[in-house]
CSV table of C-alpha atoms and ligand atoms in Angstrom, one decimal:
chain,number,residue,atom,x,y,z
A,239,UNK,CA,96.9,74.9,81.0
A,240,UNK,CA,93.6,75.7,82.5
A,241,UNK,CA,90.4,76.1,80.5
A,242,UNK,CA,89.4,78.8,82.8
A,243,UNK,CA,90.9,82.5,82.5
A,244,UNK,CA,89.8,83.8,86.2
A,245,UNK,CA,88.3,81.5,88.9
A,246,UNK,CA,87.2,83.5,92.0
A,247,UNK,CA,86.4,80.8,94.6
A,248,UNK,CA,84.4,81.8,97.9
A,249,UNK,CA,85.8,85.3,97.8
A,250,UNK,CA,85.2,86.9,101.2
A,251,UNK,CA,86.4,90.5,102.0
A,252,UNK,CA,85.7,91.9,105.6
A,253,UNK,CA,86.6,95.5,106.2
A,254,UNK,CA,87.0,96.9,109.6
A,255,UNK,CA,85.6,100.4,109.9
A,256,UNK,CA,85.7,103.0,112.8
A,257,UNK,CA,81.9,103.8,114.0
A,258,UNK,CA,80.8,106.5,115.9
A,259,UNK,CA,82.6,106.9,119.2
A,260,UNK,CA,85.5,104.8,117.7
A,261,UNK,CA,83.8,101.4,118.4
A,262,UNK,CA,85.0,99.0,115.6
A,263,UNK,CA,82.6,97.2,113.3
A,264,UNK,CA,83.3,94.8,110.6
A,265,UNK,CA,81.6,95.2,107.2
A,266,UNK,CA,81.3,92.1,105.0
A,267,UNK,CA,81.9,93.6,101.8
A,268,UNK,CA,81.8,90.6,99.8
A,269,UNK,CA,80.8,87.0,101.2
A,270,UNK,CA,81.4,83.7,99.5
A,271,UNK,CA,81.5,85.0,95.9
A,272,UNK,CA,82.2,82.6,93.1
A,273,UNK,CA,82.7,83.7,89.5
A,274,UNK,CA,84.6,81.7,86.6
A,275,UNK,CA,85.6,83.1,83.0
A,276,UNK,CA,86.4,80.7,80.5
A,277,UNK,CA,89.5,81.3,77.9
A,278,UNK,CA,87.2,81.0,75.1
A,279,UNK,CA,85.0,82.7,74.0
A,280,UNK,CA,85.6,85.8,75.2
A,281,UNK,CA,82.8,87.3,77.5
A,282,UNK,CA,81.5,90.4,79.0
A,283,UNK,CA,80.4,89.6,82.7
A,284,UNK,CA,78.4,92.2,84.1
A,285,UNK,CA,78.6,93.0,88.2
A,286,UNK,CA,75.5,94.9,88.8
A,287,UNK,CA,74.1,96.4,92.3
A,288,UNK,CA,73.1,99.1,94.2
A,289,UNK,CA,75.7,101.4,95.6
A,290,UNK,CA,77.5,99.5,98.5
A,291,UNK,CA,77.0,96.1,97.4
A,292,UNK,CA,80.6,95.2,96.8
A,293,UNK,CA,81.3,95.7,93.3
A,294,UNK,CA,84.3,98.0,93.9
A,295,UNK,CA,85.6,95.7,96.6
A,296,UNK,CA,85.6,93.1,93.7
A,297,UNK,CA,87.3,95.0,91.2
A,298,UNK,CA,90.0,95.7,93.6
A,299,UNK,CA,90.3,92.3,94.7
A,300,UNK,CA,90.8,90.8,91.0
A,301,UNK,CA,93.1,93.8,90.5
A,302,UNK,CA,95.2,92.8,93.4
A,303,UNK,CA,94.9,96.2,94.8
A,304,UNK,CA,93.3,94.7,98.1
A,305,UNK,CA,93.9,91.4,99.8
A,306,UNK,CA,91.0,88.6,100.4
A,307,UNK,CA,89.9,88.0,103.9
A,308,UNK,CA,89.3,84.2,102.6
A,309,UNK,CA,89.1,82.6,99.7
A,310,UNK,CA,90.9,82.1,96.3
A,311,UNK,CA,91.4,84.0,93.1
A,312,UNK,CA,93.1,81.9,90.3
A,313,UNK,CA,94.5,83.4,87.0
A,314,UNK,CA,95.3,80.8,84.4
A,315,UNK,CA,95.6,78.1,86.8
A,316,UNK,CA,97.5,80.3,89.1
A,317,UNK,CA,96.3,81.4,92.6
A,318,UNK,CA,97.6,84.9,92.7
A,319,UNK,CA,98.1,85.0,96.3
A,320,UNK,CA,101.0,82.7,96.0
A,321,UNK,CA,102.3,84.0,92.8
A,322,UNK,CA,105.9,84.7,92.4
A,323,UNK,CA,107.4,88.1,91.2
A,324,UNK,CA,107.3,87.0,87.5
A,325,UNK,CA,103.8,85.5,87.6
A,326,UNK,CA,102.8,88.7,89.2
A,327,UNK,CA,104.3,90.9,86.4
A,328,UNK,CA,102.5,88.6,84.0
A,329,UNK,CA,99.4,89.1,85.7
A,330,UNK,CA,99.6,92.9,85.9
A,331,UNK,CA,99.9,92.8,82.3
A,332,UNK,CA,97.0,90.5,81.4
A,333,UNK,CA,94.6,92.1,83.6
A,334,UNK,CA,94.0,96.1,82.7
A,335,UNK,CA,91.8,98.4,84.6
A,336,UNK,CA,89.5,101.4,83.2
A,337,UNK,CA,87.9,103.4,86.1
A,338,UNK,CA,84.9,105.4,86.2
A,339,UNK,CA,86.6,108.8,86.3
A,340,UNK,CA,89.3,108.8,83.6
A,341,UNK,CA,90.3,112.4,84.4
A,342,UNK,CA,91.6,111.2,87.9
A,343,UNK,CA,94.2,109.0,86.1
A,344,UNK,CA,95.6,111.5,83.8
A,345,UNK,CA,98.2,113.8,84.8
A,346,UNK,CA,96.8,117.4,83.7
A,347,UNK,CA,100.1,118.7,82.3
A,348,UNK,CA,101.0,115.9,79.9
A,349,UNK,CA,99.2,115.3,76.6
A,350,UNK,CA,97.7,112.2,75.5
A,351,UNK,CA,100.7,111.1,73.6
A,352,UNK,CA,102.6,110.9,76.9
A,353,UNK,CA,100.0,108.4,78.4
A,354,UNK,CA,100.8,106.1,75.4
A,355,UNK,CA,104.3,106.4,75.5
A,356,UNK,CA,104.6,105.6,78.9
A,357,UNK,CA,102.9,102.4,78.7
A,358,UNK,CA,104.9,101.7,75.5
A,359,UNK,CA,108.1,102.1,77.4
A,360,UNK,CA,107.0,100.3,80.5
A,361,UNK,CA,105.4,97.4,78.8
A,362,UNK,CA,108.3,97.5,75.8
A,363,UNK,CA,105.5,97.4,73.3
A,364,UNK,CA,107.6,98.8,70.4
A,365,UNK,CA,111.5,99.0,69.5
A,366,UNK,CA,111.5,101.9,66.9
A,367,UNK,CA,109.6,105.2,66.2
A,368,UNK,CA,107.6,103.4,63.4
A,369,UNK,CA,106.4,100.8,65.4
A,370,UNK,CA,105.3,103.0,68.1
A,371,UNK,CA,103.5,105.3,65.9
A,372,UNK,CA,101.9,102.1,64.1
A,373,UNK,CA,100.6,101.0,67.6
A,374,UNK,CA,99.2,104.5,69.0
A,375,UNK,CA,97.4,104.7,65.3
A,376,UNK,CA,96.1,100.9,65.7
A,377,UNK,CA,94.9,101.7,69.1
A,378,UNK,CA,93.2,104.9,68.4
A,379,UNK,CA,91.2,103.1,65.7
A,380,UNK,CA,90.1,100.5,67.6
A,381,UNK,CA,88.3,102.9,69.9
A,382,UNK,CA,87.0,105.1,66.8
A,383,UNK,CA,89.4,107.9,67.4
A,384,UNK,CA,91.5,109.5,65.0
A,385,UNK,CA,95.5,110.1,64.9
A,386,UNK,CA,97.6,113.3,65.5
A,387,UNK,CA,95.0,115.5,66.9
A,388,UNK,CA,93.9,113.5,69.5
A,389,UNK,CA,97.6,112.7,70.4
A,390,UNK,CA,98.5,116.4,70.9
A,391,UNK,CA,95.5,117.4,73.2
A,392,UNK,CA,95.7,117.6,77.0
A,393,UNK,CA,93.0,115.6,79.3
A,394,UNK,CA,90.8,118.9,79.8
A,395,UNK,CA,90.7,119.3,76.0
A,396,UNK,CA,89.0,115.9,75.6
A,397,UNK,CA,85.2,115.1,76.3
A,398,UNK,CA,84.7,112.6,78.9
A,399,UNK,CA,83.9,110.0,76.6
A,400,UNK,CA,86.7,110.7,74.3
A,401,UNK,CA,89.0,110.3,77.7
A,402,UNK,CA,87.2,106.9,78.5
A,403,UNK,CA,88.2,105.7,75.0
A,404,UNK,CA,91.8,106.6,75.6
A,405,UNK,CA,92.0,104.5,78.5
A,406,UNK,CA,90.2,101.7,76.7
A,407,UNK,CA,92.9,102.4,73.7
A,408,UNK,CA,95.7,102.4,76.6
A,409,UNK,CA,94.2,98.9,78.0
A,410,UNK,CA,94.1,97.5,74.3
A,411,UNK,CA,97.8,98.2,73.5
A,412,UNK,CA,99.0,96.0,76.4
A,413,UNK,CA,96.9,93.1,74.8
A,414,UNK,CA,95.2,92.0,78.1
A,415,UNK,CA,93.1,88.8,78.5
A,416,UNK,CA,90.5,90.8,81.0
A,417,UNK,CA,89.9,94.5,81.5
A,418,UNK,CA,88.3,95.1,84.8
A,419,UNK,CA,86.0,98.1,84.0
A,420,UNK,CA,84.4,99.7,86.9
A,421,UNK,CA,81.6,102.0,86.1
A,422,UNK,CA,83.1,103.0,83.0
A,423,UNK,CA,80.3,105.0,81.7
A,424,UNK,CA,78.5,106.6,84.5
A,425,UNK,CA,80.2,110.1,84.1
A,426,UNK,CA,79.5,110.0,80.4
A,427,UNK,CA,76.8,111.7,78.6
A,428,UNK,CA,74.2,109.1,77.9
A,429,UNK,CA,74.7,110.2,74.2
A,430,UNK,CA,78.1,109.0,74.2
A,431,UNK,CA,77.7,106.2,76.4
A,432,UNK,CA,76.3,103.8,73.7
A,433,UNK,CA,79.9,104.5,71.8
A,434,UNK,CA,82.0,103.4,74.7
A,435,UNK,CA,79.6,100.0,75.1
A,436,UNK,CA,80.6,99.6,71.3
A,437,UNK,CA,84.3,99.8,72.1
A,438,UNK,CA,83.8,97.1,74.7
A,439,UNK,CA,81.8,94.7,72.3
A,440,UNK,CA,84.5,95.2,69.6
A,441,UNK,CA,87.7,94.3,71.6
A,442,UNK,CA,85.7,91.5,73.1
A,443,UNK,CA,84.9,90.2,69.6
A,444,UNK,CA,87.8,91.3,67.4
A,445,UNK,CA,90.2,91.2,69.7
A,446,UNK,CA,89.2,88.3,72.0
A,447,UNK,CA,89.4,90.3,75.6
A,448,UNK,CA,87.0,89.6,78.2
A,449,UNK,CA,85.4,92.2,80.4
A,450,UNK,CA,84.2,92.4,84.0
A,451,UNK,CA,82.1,95.1,83.6
A,452,UNK,CA,80.7,96.8,86.7
A,453,UNK,CA,77.7,98.9,86.8
A,454,UNK,CA,74.9,100.0,88.9
A,455,UNK,CA,72.8,100.5,85.5
A,456,UNK,CA,70.9,97.5,84.3
A,457,UNK,CA,70.2,98.9,81.4
A,458,UNK,CA,73.6,99.2,79.9
A,459,UNK,CA,74.2,95.6,81.0
A,460,UNK,CA,71.3,94.5,79.1
A,461,UNK,CA,72.8,96.0,76.0
A,462,UNK,CA,76.2,94.3,76.2
A,463,UNK,CA,76.3,91.8,78.8
A,464,UNK,CA,76.7,88.2,78.1
A,465,UNK,CA,76.4,86.8,81.8
A,466,UNK,CA,75.3,89.0,84.9
A,467,UNK,CA,75.8,88.8,88.6
A,468,UNK,CA,73.3,91.0,90.7
A,469,UNK,CA,74.8,91.5,94.2
A,470,UNK,CA,73.1,92.6,97.1
A,471,UNK,CA,75.3,93.6,100.2
A,472,UNK,CA,78.0,91.4,99.0
A,473,UNK,CA,76.0,88.4,98.1
A,474,UNK,CA,75.0,87.2,94.7
A,475,UNK,CA,71.0,87.5,94.6
A,476,UNK,CA,70.7,86.2,91.0
A,477,UNK,CA,72.9,85.5,88.4
A,478,UNK,CA,72.9,84.0,84.6
A,479,UNK,CA,72.3,84.9,81.0
A,480,UNK,CA,71.6,88.7,81.1
A,481,UNK,CA,68.6,88.5,79.1
A,482,UNK,CA,66.8,85.6,80.8
A,483,UNK,CA,67.7,87.5,84.1
A,484,UNK,CA,66.7,90.9,83.5
A,485,UNK,CA,63.6,89.7,81.2
A,486,UNK,CA,62.5,87.4,84.1
A,487,UNK,CA,64.0,88.2,87.4
A,488,UNK,CA,63.3,85.7,90.3
A,489,UNK,CA,65.0,87.1,93.0
A,490,UNK,CA,62.4,89.4,95.3
A,491,UNK,CA,65.3,92.0,95.3
A,492,UNK,CA,66.0,91.8,91.5
A,493,UNK,CA,62.1,91.9,90.8
A,494,UNK,CA,61.9,95.2,92.8
A,495,UNK,CA,65.1,96.6,91.0
A,496,UNK,CA,64.0,95.8,87.7
A,497,UNK,CA,60.5,97.2,88.2
A,498,UNK,CA,62.1,100.2,89.2
A,499,UNK,CA,63.3,100.5,85.6
A,500,UNK,CA,60.9,103.3,84.2
A,501,UNK,CA,60.6,102.4,80.4
A,502,UNK,CA,62.3,99.8,78.3
A,503,UNK,CA,64.0,102.2,76.6
A,504,UNK,CA,67.9,101.7,76.5
A,505,UNK,CA,68.7,105.4,76.0
A,506,UNK,CA,67.1,106.0,79.5
A,507,UNK,CA,69.3,106.1,82.2
A,508,UNK,CA,68.1,103.6,85.0
A,509,UNK,CA,69.8,104.7,88.3
A,510,UNK,CA,68.8,101.2,90.1
A,511,UNK,CA,67.9,102.9,93.1
A,512,UNK,CA,64.8,102.0,94.8
A,513,UNK,CA,62.8,103.3,97.8
A,514,UNK,CA,63.4,101.4,100.9
A,515,UNK,CA,65.3,101.9,104.1
A,516,UNK,CA,68.7,102.5,103.4
A,517,UNK,CA,71.5,99.9,102.3
A,518,UNK,CA,73.7,101.0,105.5
A,519,UNK,CA,70.8,101.2,107.7
A,520,UNK,CA,70.0,97.5,106.8
A,521,UNK,CA,73.4,95.9,106.9
A,522,UNK,CA,74.0,95.2,110.4
A,523,UNK,CA,70.5,93.9,111.1
A,524,UNK,CA,70.9,90.4,109.5
A,525,UNK,CA,73.7,88.1,110.8
A,526,UNK,CA,72.4,85.2,109.8
A,527,UNK,CA,70.1,84.1,106.8
A,528,UNK,CA,69.2,86.1,103.8
A,529,UNK,CA,70.2,89.7,103.8
A,530,UNK,CA,67.5,91.0,101.7
A,531,UNK,CA,65.3,90.0,104.8
A,532,UNK,CA,64.0,93.2,106.2
A,533,UNK,CA,63.1,94.7,102.8
A,534,UNK,CA,61.8,91.4,101.2
A,535,UNK,CA,58.0,91.3,100.4
A,536,UNK,CA,58.1,87.6,100.1
A,537,UNK,CA,59.9,86.8,103.4
A,538,UNK,CA,59.6,83.6,105.2
A,539,UNK,CA,60.5,82.5,108.9
A,540,UNK,CA,63.3,80.1,107.6
A,541,UNK,CA,65.0,82.9,105.3
A,542,UNK,CA,66.6,83.8,109.1
A,543,UNK,CA,68.0,80.6,109.5
A,544,UNK,CA,70.6,80.6,107.0
A,545,UNK,CA,71.8,82.3,103.8
A,546,UNK,CA,69.7,80.7,100.8
A,547,UNK,CA,72.1,78.7,98.1
A,548,UNK,CA,71.6,79.4,94.5
A,549,UNK,CA,68.9,77.4,92.9
A,550,UNK,CA,68.7,76.5,89.4
A,551,UNK,CA,65.8,78.3,87.9
A,552,UNK,CA,65.6,76.3,84.6
A,553,UNK,CA,67.4,74.7,82.1
A,554,UNK,CA,69.1,78.1,81.1
A,555,UNK,CA,72.1,79.7,82.7
A,556,UNK,CA,69.9,81.2,85.5
A,557,UNK,CA,70.1,80.8,89.2
A,558,UNK,CA,68.4,82.9,92.1
A,559,UNK,CA,69.6,82.7,96.0
A,560,UNK,CA,66.0,82.3,97.6
A,561,UNK,CA,64.0,79.8,99.2
A,562,UNK,CA,61.0,80.4,97.1
A,563,UNK,CA,63.0,78.1,94.8
A,564,UNK,CA,64.1,75.3,97.3
A,565,UNK,CA,62.2,72.8,95.2
A,566,UNK,CA,64.8,73.5,92.4
A,567,UNK,CA,68.0,71.9,92.3
A,568,UNK,CA,71.0,73.6,94.0
A,569,UNK,CA,73.5,75.1,91.6
A,570,UNK,CA,77.2,73.7,91.9
A,571,UNK,CA,79.3,76.3,93.7
A,572,UNK,CA,81.8,77.9,91.1
A,573,UNK,CA,80.6,76.7,88.2
A,574,UNK,CA,79.2,79.0,85.3
A,575,UNK,CA,78.0,76.2,83.3
A,576,UNK,CA,74.1,75.5,83.1
B,43,ADP,P1,79.7,99.6,95.6
B,43,ADP,O1,80.9,99.6,94.6
B,43,ADP,O2,79.0,98.4,95.0
B,43,ADP,O3,79.3,100.7,95.7
B,43,ADP,P2,82.2,98.9,97.6
B,43,ADP,O4,82.7,97.6,97.3
B,43,ADP,O5,82.6,100.3,97.5
B,43,ADP,O6,80.8,98.7,97.0
B,43,ADP,O7,81.5,98.9,99.2
B,43,ADP,C1,80.9,97.8,99.8
B,43,ADP,C2,80.8,97.9,101.4
B,43,ADP,O8,82.2,98.0,101.8
B,43,ADP,C3,80.4,99.3,101.8
B,43,ADP,O9,79.8,99.0,102.9
B,43,ADP,C4,81.6,100.0,102.1
B,43,ADP,O10,81.2,101.2,103.0
B,43,ADP,C5,82.6,98.8,102.5
B,43,ADP,N1,84.2,99.3,101.9
B,43,ADP,C6,84.6,99.5,100.9
B,43,ADP,N2,85.7,99.8,100.8
B,43,ADP,C7,86.1,100.1,102.2
B,43,ADP,C8,87.2,100.5,102.9
B,43,ADP,N3,88.2,100.8,102.3
B,43,ADP,N4,87.1,100.3,104.3
B,43,ADP,C9,86.3,100.1,104.7
B,43,ADP,N5,85.1,100.1,104.5
B,43,ADP,C10,85.0,100.1,103.1
B,44,MG,MG1,81.6,101.2,93.4
């Protein structure tokens, strides 16, 4: 048995896009990405970055919706690319998804109870009406919703926050080990956002479910995340303990990001956008070396020679991919430990 729930090793995803005039170009959406989530204790790992930084690509890879160009994804010791049918079935149960727009995944003609009944039937979660009802009730309680009322509603009769909590309840029923949540609160009113983040914390602490929490919003990461990975154009700019990284960012990009947070008020939504040349515009301009070079206030000639490795910042869990720290020890790849 593996000690690790999920290990992502050197994951790279290259998309072929058709540019103007039909010319093909390759976009490296994710490059040599490494991450491991231990089985215990359950944790919330945030993947943050601007739009286009590769967050959804990572989610889709972990969910098995798209294939790696190179690298490996290993779940409980099993490489998912070579898993047999039974192992894939098991994986699909252990890893559940919650998406940004929960409206999109509901059929508007079915009541909430249908969503639950479908999952109970598909995953054989209850053998009689009583246990079926008990399971629905438990799932609703966990996410702070109450019984019959909600079950009889149609999706359009629910608020965005309620819809998202129903999706968390649905995921909970299946008893997964990991929930991949891609921008789960970005379409929810700020006032309701905290209640969904609370559900995630409860599922982690009371049930032992780990999360890959994907967001462009550092303030919510600060509230719930154990560990954070900040992506820049498909590469890790900085990673580590969420509080350390956000309180004392070291990578010039992350410093700009954090400085753009208006006030240290968790209720203020921070969009994580900074006023610099667009990401897409810059994406193709650097092929070797640090991808942040064109935008970096601290750039040096050597930054163009090779992509900087992750350097340890100090003894705590904190690493930055920047030559400013090259007197520090290089972090061991694929090792989440400090
Ligand atoms: P994020 O979720 O952080 O906004 P994405 O993972 O969606 O980022 O996208 C990362 C990069 O990959 C972007 O440049 C995007 O245009 C490109 N990309 C994403 N999905 C596809 C796809 N299916 N085909 C081609 N390019 C894609
Ligand atoms: Mg996305």
